[in-house]
PDB file of C-alpha atoms in Angstrom:
ATOM      1  CA  MET A   1       0.000   0.000   0.000  1.00 68.00           C
ATOM      2  CA  ARG A   2       2.901   2.315   0.776  1.00 75.00           C
ATOM      3  CA  TYR A   3       4.116   1.861  -2.800  1.00 69.00           C
ATOM      4  CA  TYR A   4       0.822   3.105  -4.232  1.00 72.00           C
ATOM      5  CA  PHE A   5       0.680   6.109  -1.897  1.00 81.00           C
ATOM      6  CA  ARG A   6       4.186   7.108  -2.932  1.00 80.00           C
ATOM      7  CA  LYS A   7       3.261   6.839  -6.611  1.00 78.00           C
ATOM      8  CA  LEU A   8       0.120   8.898  -6.090  1.00 82.00           C
ATOM      9  CA  ALA A   9       2.045  11.571  -4.162  1.00 86.00           C
ATOM     10  CA  PHE A  10       4.664  11.743  -6.908  1.00 85.00           C
ATOM     11  CA  TYR A  11       2.056  12.284  -9.623  1.00 84.00           C
ATOM     12  CA  LEU A  12       0.219  14.893  -7.576  1.00 87.00           C
ATOM     13  CA  ALA A  13       3.511  16.784  -7.187  1.00 90.00           C
ATOM     14  CA  ALA A  14       4.139  16.422 -10.930  1.00 87.00           C
ATOM     15  CA  LEU A  15       0.651  17.781 -11.625  1.00 87.00           C
ATOM     16  CA  TRP A  16       1.284  20.822  -9.418  1.00 89.00           C
ATOM     17  CA  ALA A  17       4.621  21.465 -11.145  1.00 89.00           C
ATOM     18  CA  ALA A  18       2.953  21.170 -14.559  1.00 87.00           C
ATOM     19  CA  LEU A  19       0.169  23.580 -13.541  1.00 86.00           C
ATOM     20  CA  THR A  20       2.778  26.062 -12.311  1.00 88.00           C
ATOM     21  CA  LEU A  21       4.705  25.916 -15.571  1.00 86.00           C
ATOM     22  CA  ASN A  22       1.396  26.105 -17.403  1.00 82.00           C
ATOM     23  CA  PHE A  23       0.755  29.471 -15.736  1.00 82.00           C
ATOM     24  CA  PHE A  24       4.182  31.066 -16.114  1.00 83.00           C
ATOM     25  CA  ILE A  25       5.360  29.923 -19.561  1.00 79.00           C
ATOM     26  CA  PRO A  26       2.632  31.714 -21.604  1.00 76.00           C
ATOM     27  CA  ARG A  27       3.349  34.908 -19.654  1.00 74.00           C
ATOM     28  CA  LEU A  28       7.011  34.759 -20.648  1.00 74.00           C
ATOM     29  CA  MET A  29       6.010  35.008 -24.307  1.00 70.00           C
ATOM     30  CA  PRO A  30       6.114  38.440 -25.976  1.00 69.00           C
ATOM     31  CA  GLY A  31       2.756  40.203 -26.099  1.00 66.00           C
ATOM     32  CA  ASN A  32      -0.432  39.415 -24.188  1.00 70.00           C
ATOM     33  CA  PRO A  33      -4.089  38.670 -24.950  1.00 70.00           C
ATOM     34  CA  VAL A  34      -5.230  42.159 -23.975  1.00 71.00           C
ATOM     35  CA  ASP A  35      -3.104  43.709 -26.730  1.00 68.00           C
ATOM     36  CA  THR A  36      -4.639  41.271 -29.205  1.00 68.00           C
ATOM     37  CA  LEU A  37      -8.190  42.238 -28.235  1.00 69.00           C
ATOM     38  CA  MET A  38      -7.365  45.945 -28.200  1.00 70.00           C
ATOM     39  CA  ALA A  39      -5.892  45.699 -31.712  1.00 70.00           C
ATOM     40  CA  ARG A  40      -9.053  43.972 -32.958  1.00 68.00           C
ATOM     41  CA  LEU A  41     -11.231  46.589 -31.300  1.00 66.00           C
ATOM     42  CA  GLN A  42      -9.218  49.427 -32.824  1.00 68.00           C
ATOM     43  CA  GLN A  43      -9.464  47.894 -36.296  1.00 68.00           C
ATOM     44  CA  ARG A  44     -13.246  47.903 -35.965  1.00 68.00           C
ATOM     45  CA  GLY A  45     -13.304  51.543 -34.875  1.00 65.00           C
ATOM     46  CA  GLY A  46     -14.030  50.805 -31.206  1.00 60.00           C
ATOM     47  CA  SER A  47     -12.922  52.755 -28.169  1.00 60.00           C
ATOM     48  CA  VAL A  48      -9.396  52.026 -26.908  1.00 66.00           C
ATOM     49  CA  ASP A  49      -9.327  54.240 -23.827  1.00 68.00           C
ATOM     50  CA  PRO A  50      -7.646  53.002 -20.592  1.00 72.00           C
ATOM     51  CA  SER A  51     -10.967  51.982 -18.986  1.00 70.00           C
ATOM     52  CA  VAL A  52     -11.626  49.521 -21.821  1.00 68.00           C
ATOM     53  CA  ARG A  53      -8.146  48.062 -21.468  1.00 70.00           C
ATOM     54  CA  ARG A  54      -8.630  47.746 -17.722  1.00 71.00           C
ATOM     55  CA  SER A  55     -11.910  45.884 -18.273  1.00 71.00           C
ATOM     56  CA  TYR A  56     -10.229  43.428 -20.633  1.00 67.00           C
ATOM     57  CA  GLU A  57      -7.406  42.829 -18.135  1.00 69.00           C
ATOM     58  CA  LEU A  58      -9.888  41.951 -15.395  1.00 68.00           C
ATOM     59  CA  LEU A  59     -11.905  39.779 -17.771  1.00 68.00           C
ATOM     60  CA  LEU A  60      -8.889  37.790 -19.001  1.00 67.00           C
ATOM     61  CA  GLY A  61      -7.114  37.488 -15.642  1.00 64.00           C
ATOM     62  CA  THR A  62      -4.055  39.512 -16.685  1.00 66.00           C
ATOM     63  CA  ASP A  63      -4.421  42.377 -14.217  1.00 63.00           C
ATOM     64  CA  THR A  64      -1.199  44.377 -14.475  1.00 60.00           C
ATOM     65  CA  GLU A  65      -1.928  46.033 -11.117  1.00 62.00           C
ATOM     66  CA  GLU A  66      -1.977  42.665  -9.333  1.00 68.00           C
ATOM     67  CA  PRO A  67       1.327  40.928  -8.514  1.00 74.00           C
ATOM     68  CA  LEU A  68       2.145  37.828 -10.520  1.00 74.00           C
ATOM     69  CA  TRP A  69       1.875  35.600  -7.458  1.00 79.00           C
ATOM     70  CA  GLY A  70      -1.640  36.955  -6.868  1.00 79.00           C
ATOM     71  CA  GLN A  71      -2.584  36.074 -10.440  1.00 78.00           C
ATOM     72  CA  TYR A  72      -1.132  32.614  -9.857  1.00 83.00           C
ATOM     73  CA  VAL A  73      -3.261  32.052  -6.759  1.00 83.00           C
ATOM     74  CA  SER A  74      -6.345  33.256  -8.645  1.00 82.00           C
ATOM     75  CA  TYR A  75      -5.456  30.899 -11.506  1.00 81.00           C
ATOM     76  CA  LEU A  76      -5.295  27.889  -9.182  1.00 85.00           C
ATOM     77  CA  GLY A  77      -8.560  28.905  -7.533  1.00 85.00           C
ATOM     78  CA  ASN A  78     -10.293  29.199 -10.913  1.00 81.00           C
ATOM     79  CA  LEU A  79      -9.025  25.753 -11.900  1.00 84.00           C
ATOM     80  CA  LEU A  80     -10.541  24.243  -8.766  1.00 84.00           C
ATOM     81  CA  ARG A  81     -13.878  25.756  -9.822  1.00 84.00           C
ATOM     82  CA  GLY A  82     -13.481  24.470 -13.378  1.00 81.00           C
ATOM     83  CA  ASP A  83     -13.114  27.981 -14.796  1.00 80.00           C
ATOM     84  CA  LEU A  84     -10.480  28.050 -17.548  1.00 82.00           C
ATOM     85  CA  GLY A  85     -11.117  31.674 -18.482  1.00 80.00           C
ATOM     86  CA  ILE A  86     -12.222  33.459 -21.645  1.00 81.00           C
ATOM     87  CA  SER A  87     -10.658  32.545 -24.962  1.00 82.00           C
ATOM     88  CA  VAL A  88      -9.271  35.422 -27.022  1.00 78.00           C
ATOM     89  CA  SER A  89      -9.205  33.331 -30.199  1.00 77.00           C
ATOM     90  CA  ALA A  90     -12.960  32.701 -29.963  1.00 76.00           C
ATOM     91  CA  PHE A  91     -13.888  35.779 -27.889  1.00 76.00           C
ATOM     92  CA  PRO A  92     -16.109  35.927 -25.891  1.00 76.00           C
ATOM     93  CA  ALA A  93     -16.502  32.128 -25.700  1.00 83.00           C
ATOM     94  CA  PRO A  94     -15.076  30.382 -22.602  1.00 84.00           C
ATOM     95  CA  ALA A  95     -11.910  28.369 -23.223  1.00 85.00           C
ATOM     96  CA  ALA A  96     -13.591  25.290 -21.743  1.00 87.00           C
ATOM     97  CA  GLU A  97     -16.316  25.479 -24.395  1.00 89.00           C
ATOM     98  CA  VAL A  98     -13.762  25.749 -27.219  1.00 88.00           C
ATOM     99  CA  ILE A  99     -11.925  22.708 -25.865  1.00 88.00           C
ATOM    100  CA  ARG A 100     -15.173  20.786 -25.387  1.00 88.00           C
ATOM    101  CA  GLN A 101     -16.131  21.309 -29.036  1.00 86.00           C
ATOM    102  CA  SER A 102     -12.752  20.431 -30.574  1.00 86.00           C
ATOM    103  CA  LEU A 103     -11.466  17.696 -28.239  1.00 85.00           C
ATOM    104  CA  PRO A 104     -13.874  14.921 -29.382  1.00 86.00           C
ATOM    105  CA  TRP A 105     -12.692  15.353 -32.987  1.00 86.00           C
ATOM    106  CA  THR A 106      -9.080  14.799 -31.959  1.00 84.00           C
ATOM    107  CA  ILE A 107      -9.834  11.914 -29.582  1.00 84.00           C
ATOM    108  CA  VAL A 108     -11.796  10.034 -32.232  1.00 85.00           C
ATOM    109  CA  LEU A 109      -9.344  10.670 -35.081  1.00 85.00           C
ATOM    110  CA  VAL A 110      -6.021  10.245 -33.274  1.00 83.00           C
ATOM    111  CA  GLY A 111      -7.371   7.620 -30.872  1.00 84.00           C
ATOM    112  CA  ILE A 112      -8.671   5.312 -33.579  1.00 87.00           C
ATOM    113  CA  ALA A 113      -5.566   5.886 -35.721  1.00 88.00           C
ATOM    114  CA  THR A 114      -3.283   5.123 -32.753  1.00 87.00           C
ATOM    115  CA  LEU A 115      -5.233   1.953 -31.962  1.00 88.00           C
ATOM    116  CA  LEU A 116      -5.116   0.791 -35.583  1.00 91.00           C
ATOM    117  CA  SER A 117      -1.390   1.461 -35.918  1.00 90.00           C
ATOM    118  CA  PHE A 118      -0.757  -0.411 -32.650  1.00 91.00           C
ATOM    119  CA  VAL A 119      -2.816  -3.462 -33.655  1.00 91.00           C
ATOM    120  CA  ILE A 120      -1.359  -3.604 -37.176  1.00 92.00           C
ATOM    121  CA  GLY A 121       2.201  -3.040 -35.957  1.00 90.00           C
ATOM    122  CA  ILE A 122       1.968  -5.639 -33.167  1.00 91.00           C
ATOM    123  CA  THR A 123       0.396  -8.234 -35.481  1.00 91.00           C
ATOM    124  CA  LEU A 124       3.009  -7.738 -38.191  1.00 90.00           C
ATOM    125  CA  GLY A 125       5.809  -7.567 -35.621  1.00 90.00           C
ATOM    126  CA  THR A 126       4.693 -10.878 -34.136  1.00 90.00           C
ATOM    127  CA  LEU A 127       4.751 -12.606 -37.521  1.00 89.00           C
ATOM    128  CA  VAL A 128       8.054 -11.033 -38.590  1.00 88.00           C
ATOM    129  CA  GLY A 129       9.765 -11.841 -35.270  1.00 88.00           C
ATOM    130  CA  TRP A 130       8.491 -15.416 -35.310  1.00 86.00           C
ATOM    131  CA  ARG A 131       9.736 -15.953 -38.869  1.00 85.00           C
ATOM    132  CA  ARG A 132      12.995 -14.056 -38.532  1.00 82.00           C
ATOM    133  CA  GLY A 133      15.235 -14.223 -41.583  1.00 76.00           C
ATOM    134  CA  THR A 134      12.419 -14.899 -44.045  1.00 78.00           C
ATOM    135  CA  TRP A 135      11.042 -12.549 -46.690  1.00 76.00           C
ATOM    136  CA  LEU A 136       8.808 -11.049 -44.008  1.00 76.00           C
ATOM    137  CA  ASP A 137      11.868  -9.344 -42.560  1.00 77.00           C
ATOM    138  CA  ASN A 138      11.837  -7.116 -45.635  1.00 77.00           C
ATOM    139  CA  LEU A 139       8.764  -5.422 -44.192  1.00 74.00           C
ATOM    140  CA  VAL A 140      10.835  -3.864 -41.424  1.00 80.00           C
ATOM    141  CA  PRO A 141      13.029  -1.538 -43.559  1.00 79.00           C
ATOM    142  CA  ALA A 142       9.998  -0.495 -45.630  1.00 77.00           C
ATOM    143  CA  THR A 143       7.940   0.535 -42.594  1.00 78.00           C
ATOM    144  CA  THR A 144      10.849   2.261 -40.847  1.00 76.00           C
ATOM    145  CA  VAL A 145      11.516   4.288 -44.006  1.00 79.00           C
ATOM    146  CA  LEU A 146       7.894   5.451 -43.966  1.00 77.00           C
ATOM    147  CA  ALA A 147       8.257   6.369 -40.293  1.00 75.00           C
ATOM    148  CA  ALA A 148      11.358   8.429 -41.139  1.00 75.00           C
ATOM    149  CA  VAL A 149       9.558  10.469 -43.798  1.00 77.00           C
ATOM    150  CA  PRO A 150       8.744  13.965 -42.491  1.00 74.00           C
ATOM    151  CA  TYR A 151       5.197  13.958 -41.228  1.00 73.00           C
ATOM    152  CA  PHE A 152       3.965  16.986 -43.158  1.00 75.00           C
ATOM    153  CA  TRP A 153       5.546  15.644 -46.355  1.00 82.00           C
ATOM    154  CA  LEU A 154       3.752  12.317 -46.047  1.00 83.00           C
ATOM    155  CA  ALA A 155       0.465  14.147 -45.404  1.00 83.00           C
ATOM    156  CA  LEU A 156       0.970  16.367 -48.455  1.00 85.00           C
ATOM    157  CA  ILE A 157       1.823  13.333 -50.638  1.00 87.00           C
ATOM    158  CA  LEU A 158      -1.384  11.565 -49.599  1.00 87.00           C
ATOM    159  CA  VAL A 159      -3.403  14.733 -50.178  1.00 86.00           C
ATOM    160  CA  ALA A 160      -1.928  15.159 -53.652  1.00 88.00           C
ATOM    161  CA  LEU A 161      -2.306  11.482 -54.598  1.00 89.00           C
ATOM    162  CA  LEU A 162      -5.507  10.263 -52.931  1.00 88.00           C
ATOM    163  CA  GLY A 163      -7.262  13.583 -52.565  1.00 85.00           C
ATOM    164  CA  SER A 164      -6.347  15.751 -55.535  1.00 85.00           C
ATOM    165  CA  ALA A 165      -5.323  13.266 -58.257  1.00 88.00           C
ATOM    166  CA  LEU A 166      -7.605  10.288 -57.584  1.00 87.00           C
ATOM    167  CA  ARG A 167     -10.334  12.247 -55.718  1.00 87.00           C
ATOM    168  CA  TRP A 168     -10.999   9.331 -53.391  1.00 89.00           C
ATOM    169  CA  PHE A 169     -11.133  11.518 -50.284  1.00 87.00           C
ATOM    170  CA  PRO A 170     -11.914  15.180 -49.525  1.00 87.00           C
ATOM    171  CA  LEU A 171      -8.953  17.518 -49.232  1.00 83.00           C
ATOM    172  CA  MET A 172      -9.898  19.287 -46.008  1.00 82.00           C
ATOM    173  CA  GLY A 173     -12.406  19.676 -43.221  1.00 83.00           C
ATOM    174  CA  GLY A 174     -13.939  17.315 -40.689  1.00 85.00           C
ATOM    175  CA  TYR A 175     -17.359  16.928 -42.340  1.00 83.00           C
ATOM    176  CA  ASP A 176     -19.511  18.224 -45.179  1.00 86.00           C
ATOM    177  CA  VAL A 177     -20.230  21.877 -44.401  1.00 80.00           C
ATOM    178  CA  ILE A 178     -23.834  21.600 -45.601  1.00 84.00           C
ATOM    179  CA  LEU A 179     -24.591  19.188 -42.740  1.00 83.00           C
ATOM    180  CA  THR A 180     -25.508  20.143 -39.191  1.00 81.00           C
ATOM    181  CA  PRO A 181     -23.330  18.372 -36.588  1.00 80.00           C
ATOM    182  CA  GLY A 182     -25.312  15.760 -34.689  1.00 80.00           C
ATOM    183  CA  TRP A 183     -25.763  12.061 -34.036  1.00 80.00           C
ATOM    184  CA  THR A 184     -27.196  11.248 -37.434  1.00 86.00           C
ATOM    185  CA  TRP A 185     -25.943   8.536 -39.779  1.00 87.00           C
ATOM    186  CA  GLU A 186     -25.437  11.091 -42.524  1.00 89.00           C
ATOM    187  CA  PHE A 187     -23.223  13.285 -40.369  1.00 88.00           C
ATOM    188  CA  ILE A 188     -21.294  10.336 -38.870  1.00 88.00           C
ATOM    189  CA  GLY A 189     -20.680   8.923 -42.361  1.00 90.00           C
ATOM    190  CA  SER A 190     -19.429  12.306 -43.559  1.00 90.00           C
ATOM    191  CA  ALA A 191     -17.118  12.639 -40.526  1.00 88.00           C
ATOM    192  CA  VAL A 192     -15.683   9.140 -41.112  1.00 89.00           C
ATOM    193  CA  TYR A 193     -15.184   9.900 -44.807  1.00 90.00           C
ATOM    194  CA  HIS A 194     -13.368  13.176 -44.079  1.00 89.00           C
ATOM    195  CA  GLY A 195     -11.275  11.602 -41.303  1.00 87.00           C
ATOM    196  CA  THR A 196     -10.050   8.607 -43.295  1.00 89.00           C
ATOM    197  CA  LEU A 197      -7.172  10.378 -45.028  1.00 89.00           C
ATOM    198  CA  PRO A 198      -5.797  12.072 -41.870  1.00 87.00           C
ATOM    199  CA  ALA A 199      -6.098   8.766 -39.997  1.00 87.00           C
ATOM    200  CA  LEU A 200      -4.306   6.939 -42.813  1.00 89.00           C
ATOM    201  CA  THR A 201      -1.444   9.424 -42.532  1.00 86.00           C
ATOM    202  CA  ILE A 202      -1.084   8.777 -38.803  1.00 85.00           C
ATOM    203  CA  VAL A 203      -1.241   4.985 -39.224  1.00 87.00           C
ATOM    204  CA  ILE A 204       1.335   4.868 -42.021  1.00 87.00           C
ATOM    205  CA  SER A 205       3.785   7.074 -40.154  1.00 84.00           C
ATOM    206  CA  SER A 206       3.550   5.277 -36.793  1.00 84.00           C
ATOM    207  CA  VAL A 207       2.997   1.591 -37.596  1.00 87.00           C
ATOM    208  CA  GLY A 208       6.716   1.054 -38.281  1.00 85.00           C
ATOM    209  CA  GLY A 209       7.720   1.866 -34.694  1.00 86.00           C
ATOM    210  CA  TRP A 210       5.305  -0.672 -33.226  1.00 88.00           C
ATOM    211  CA  LEU A 211       6.346  -3.301 -35.795  1.00 89.00           C
ATOM    212  CA  LEU A 212      10.067  -2.881 -35.119  1.00 87.00           C
ATOM    213  CA  GLY A 213       9.667  -2.929 -31.334  1.00 88.00           C
ATOM    214  CA  MET A 214       7.469  -6.027 -31.346  1.00 90.00           C
ATOM    215  CA  ARG A 215       9.708  -7.809 -33.830  1.00 89.00           C
ATOM    216  CA  ASN A 216      12.781  -7.299 -31.638  1.00 88.00           C
ATOM    217  CA  MET A 217      10.952  -8.464 -28.515  1.00 90.00           C
ATOM    218  CA  MET A 218       9.676 -11.551 -30.347  1.00 89.00           C
ATOM    219  CA  VAL A 219      13.211 -12.445 -31.463  1.00 88.00           C
ATOM    220  CA  SER A 220      14.326 -12.214 -27.838  1.00 89.00           C
ATOM    221  CA  ALA A 221      11.332 -14.218 -26.566  1.00 88.00           C
ATOM    222  CA  VAL A 222      11.777 -17.022 -29.104  1.00 87.00           C
ATOM    223  CA  SER A 223      15.242 -17.745 -27.740  1.00 86.00           C
ATOM    224  CA  GLU A 224      13.980 -18.239 -24.163  1.00 86.00           C
ATOM    225  CA  ASP A 225      13.949 -21.648 -22.470  1.00 88.00           C
ATOM    226  CA  TYR A 226      10.172 -21.763 -22.025  1.00 85.00           C
ATOM    227  CA  ILE A 227       9.731 -21.647 -25.813  1.00 87.00           C
ATOM    228  CA  LEU A 228      12.102 -24.585 -26.163  1.00 88.00           C
ATOM    229  CA  THR A 229      10.119 -26.427 -23.493  1.00 89.00           C
ATOM    230  CA  ALA A 230       6.837 -25.735 -25.275  1.00 87.00           C
ATOM    231  CA  ARG A 231       8.272 -27.096 -28.514  1.00 88.00           C
ATOM    232  CA  ALA A 232       9.552 -30.175 -26.705  1.00 89.00           C
ATOM    233  CA  LYS A 233       5.994 -30.823 -25.506  1.00 87.00           C
ATOM    234  CA  GLY A 234       4.884 -30.992 -29.138  1.00 87.00           C
ATOM    235  CA  LEU A 235       2.672 -27.885 -29.077  1.00 86.00           C
ATOM    236  CA  ARG A 236       1.691 -26.333 -32.404  1.00 88.00           C
ATOM    237  CA  ASP A 237       3.833 -23.454 -33.627  1.00 87.00           C
ATOM    238  CA  SER A 238       0.776 -21.181 -33.880  1.00 87.00           C
ATOM    239  CA  ARG A 239      -0.089 -21.842 -30.235  1.00 88.00           C
ATOM    240  CA  ILE A 240       3.478 -21.250 -29.085  1.00 88.00           C
ATOM    241  CA  MET A 241       3.610 -18.004 -31.044  1.00 88.00           C
ATOM    242  CA  THR A 242       0.320 -16.570 -29.744  1.00 85.00           C
ATOM    243  CA  HIS A 243       0.057 -18.041 -26.228  1.00 84.00           C
ATOM    244  CA  TYR A 244       3.692 -18.045 -25.154  1.00 84.00           C
ATOM    245  CA  ALA A 245       6.048 -15.833 -27.172  1.00 86.00           C
ATOM    246  CA  SER A 246       3.781 -12.929 -28.141  1.00 86.00           C
ATOM    247  CA  ARG A 247       2.066 -12.659 -24.736  1.00 82.00           C
ATOM    248  CA  ASN A 248       5.432 -12.015 -23.094  1.00 82.00           C
ATOM    249  CA  ALA A 249       6.918  -9.970 -25.923  1.00 86.00           C
ATOM    250  CA  VAL A 250       3.975  -7.575 -26.092  1.00 84.00           C
ATOM    251  CA  LEU A 251       4.235  -6.293 -22.493  1.00 77.00           C
ATOM    252  CA  PRO A 252       6.666  -3.401 -23.234  1.00 81.00           C
ATOM    253  CA  SER A 253       4.556  -2.418 -26.244  1.00 84.00           C
ATOM    254  CA  VAL A 254       1.396  -2.384 -24.141  1.00 78.00           C
ATOM    255  CA  ALA A 255       3.081  -0.016 -21.701  1.00 74.00           C
ATOM    256  CA  GLY A 256       4.148   2.217 -24.587  1.00 81.00           C
ATOM    257  CA  PHE A 257       0.652   2.101 -26.038  1.00 81.00           C
ATOM    258  CA  ALA A 258      -0.924   3.098 -22.733  1.00 74.00           C
ATOM    259  CA  ILE A 259       1.418   6.068 -22.491  1.00 73.00           C
ATOM    260  CA  SER A 260       0.786   7.051 -26.123  1.00 80.00           C
ATOM    261  CA  LEU A 261      -2.941   7.130 -25.366  1.00 74.00           C
ATOM    262  CA  GLY A 262      -2.220   9.995 -22.999  1.00 69.00           C
ATOM    263  CA  PHE A 263      -0.860  12.012 -25.883  1.00 68.00           C
ATOM    264  CA  VAL A 264      -3.944  11.330 -28.002  1.00 71.00           C
ATOM    265  CA  VAL A 265      -5.613  14.438 -26.584  1.00 66.00           C
ATOM    266  CA  ALA A 266      -2.666  16.512 -27.780  1.00 61.00           C
ATOM    267  CA  GLY A 267      -3.759  15.674 -31.288  1.00 56.00           C
ATOM    268  CA  SER A 268      -1.492  16.009 -34.266  1.00 69.00           C
ATOM    269  CA  ILE A 269      -0.960  19.671 -35.034  1.00 75.00           C
ATOM    270  CA  ILE A 270       0.657  19.080 -38.416  1.00 75.00           C
ATOM    271  CA  THR A 271      -2.011  16.642 -39.570  1.00 77.00           C
ATOM    272  CA  GLU A 272      -4.831  18.911 -38.474  1.00 79.00           C
ATOM    273  CA  GLN A 273      -3.226  21.893 -40.189  1.00 79.00           C
ATOM    274  CA  VAL A 274      -2.622  20.075 -43.476  1.00 81.00           C
ATOM    275  CA  PHE A 275      -6.171  18.699 -43.583  1.00 84.00           C
ATOM    276  CA  SER A 276      -7.832  21.722 -41.911  1.00 83.00           C
ATOM    277  CA  TYR A 277      -9.263  19.270 -39.387  1.00 85.00           C
ATOM    278  CA  PRO A 278     -11.312  20.809 -36.527  1.00 85.00           C
ATOM    279  CA  GLY A 279      -9.299  19.230 -33.703  1.00 83.00           C
ATOM    280  CA  ILE A 280      -7.480  20.399 -30.603  1.00 84.00           C
ATOM    281  CA  GLY A 281      -4.113  20.679 -32.389  1.00 81.00           C
ATOM    282  CA  GLY A 282      -5.364  23.460 -34.658  1.00 80.00           C
ATOM    283  CA  LYS A 283      -6.879  25.279 -31.664  1.00 85.00           C
ATOM    284  CA  LEU A 284      -3.545  25.091 -29.840  1.00 83.00           C
ATOM    285  CA  LEU A 285      -1.698  26.639 -32.779  1.00 82.00           C
ATOM    286  CA  GLN A 286      -4.364  29.322 -33.031  1.00 82.00           C
ATOM    287  CA  ALA A 287      -4.043  30.044 -29.310  1.00 83.00           C
ATOM    288  CA  VAL A 288      -0.263  30.459 -29.573  1.00 80.00           C
ATOM    289  CA  GLN A 289      -0.603  32.827 -32.523  1.00 78.00           C
ATOM    290  CA  ASN A 290      -3.124  34.985 -30.614  1.00 77.00           C
ATOM    291  CA  ASN A 291      -1.390  34.895 -27.200  1.00 77.00           C
ATOM    292  CA  ASP A 292      -4.548  33.242 -25.909  1.00 80.00           C
ATOM    293  CA  TYR A 293      -3.433  32.424 -22.356  1.00 79.00           C
ATOM    294  CA  ALA A 294      -6.712  30.833 -21.295  1.00 81.00           C
ATOM    295  CA  LEU A 295      -6.982  28.487 -24.274  1.00 86.00           C
ATOM    296  CA  MET A 296      -3.288  27.554 -24.167  1.00 83.00           C
ATOM    297  CA  GLN A 297      -3.463  26.821 -20.454  1.00 83.00           C
ATOM    298  CA  GLY A 298      -6.689  24.847 -20.862  1.00 87.00           C
ATOM    299  CA  ILE A 299      -5.297  22.671 -23.655  1.00 87.00           C
ATOM    300  CA  PHE A 300      -2.011  22.106 -21.830  1.00 85.00           C
ATOM    301  CA  LEU A 301      -3.986  21.179 -18.711  1.00 86.00           C
ATOM    302  CA  VAL A 302      -5.995  18.556 -20.588  1.00 85.00           C
ATOM    303  CA  ILE A 303      -2.827  17.131 -22.134  1.00 83.00           C
ATOM    304  CA  THR A 304      -1.015  17.103 -18.774  1.00 84.00           C
ATOM    305  CA  VAL A 305      -3.842  15.361 -16.932  1.00 84.00           C
ATOM    306  CA  ALA A 306      -4.200  12.772 -19.702  1.00 83.00           C
ATOM    307  CA  VAL A 307      -0.464  11.976 -19.833  1.00 81.00           C
ATOM    308  CA  LEU A 308      -0.008  11.844 -16.057  1.00 83.00           C
ATOM    309  CA  GLY A 309      -3.190   9.802 -15.664  1.00 82.00           C
ATOM    310  CA  THR A 310      -2.150   7.148 -18.173  1.00 80.00           C
ATOM    311  CA  ASN A 311       1.369   6.996 -16.705  1.00 78.00           C
ATOM    312  CA  LEU A 312      -0.080   6.528 -13.238  1.00 80.00           C
ATOM    313  CA  ILE A 313      -2.352   3.725 -14.435  1.00 79.00           C
ATOM    314  CA  VAL A 314       0.575   1.989 -16.147  1.00 75.00           C
ATOM    315  CA  ASP A 315       2.728   2.285 -13.005  1.00 74.00           C
ATOM    316  CA  LEU A 316      -0.012   0.883 -10.787  1.00 73.00           C
ATOM    317  CA  LEU A 317      -0.744  -1.966 -13.202  1.00 71.00           C
ATOM    318  CA  TYR A 318       2.933  -2.862 -13.395  1.00 66.00           C
ATOM    319  CA  GLY A 319       3.005  -3.002  -9.627  1.00 62.00           C
ATOM    320  CA  LEU A 320       0.221  -5.580  -9.760  1.00 64.00           C
ATOM    321  CA  ILE A 321       1.572  -7.564 -12.712  1.00 57.00           C
ATOM    322  CA  ASP A 322       5.199  -7.667 -11.585  1.00 55.00           C
ATOM    323  CA  PRO A 323       5.647  -7.459  -7.781  1.00 57.00           C
ATOM    324  CA  ARG A 324       9.385  -7.015  -8.304  1.00 55.00           C
ATOM    325  CA  THR A 325       8.738  -3.374  -9.245  1.00 54.00           C
ATOM    326  CA  ARG A 326       7.520  -2.791  -5.681  1.00 56.00           C
ATOM    327  CA  ALA A 327      10.725  -4.138  -4.163  1.00 53.00           C
ATOM    328  CA  GLY A 328      12.314  -1.746  -1.730  1.00 51.00           C
ATOM    329  CA  ASN A 329       9.234   0.508  -1.570  1.00 54.00           C
TER     330      ASN A 329
END
């Protein structure tokens, strides 16, 4: 029990440190959200007198008359109440509402693509590692080359080939703009159709890493004594491969997959930009460009909680699966 309390305390401390950095780092950037709003107001012919600026500072939580530590305490208090502030990029919408609308798009797209790349990579890695030295080993260099291709370049190639030349998939967007978002088969079909090409880009670029890792672990597992014992018992090769070798070889990959799920909420900024996909990655880039403290902090908070949460789950599960990890704690 002491082991689990220590793990929980460590992750709570890590969360506090991340929240602290989340507050200070945006404020070290040049400019501030008030200047952005004032510039927009001036372009539209609005009043830019000091009282208006003061109102915006109070609204956005960037009160220049309040010490930075006071703003930090207010920031932590607002987080406890679930108040992420007002987004400048989508003013006057709350940052939490912007995140709520864009996060499901990223979770569905990147989550499904990550799951597919994991399943495909592990399956191929199992077969390649089991039949090491055969023609299947030629799959490894091909997939690693694809993984080494710059991400934006691969996305642009697929857009040019499958979207522009062959017209199999739409070039941009998350759904047909003539449709109203909702739980209808027409809208869901349109969203799946528009998300296929971005998902394909993610799968192609990441499947090689899972394949290579699983292949190497399978090669190591096949040389273990328990595999030799299973063969001596006369078990079928397919059973040895799936029930003995792969079940042990996949453990490090499962841990990596669980951690990668935490980064799903971060989205893929490059993919979403290339395909103009309405996910959280595009909102993050927009927030950085507009010095949108509230939206940046909200997105970073979601990413931080997701990553720390999945890491904590993996640590706790490893403590249950392998008691040796709790030794000395």
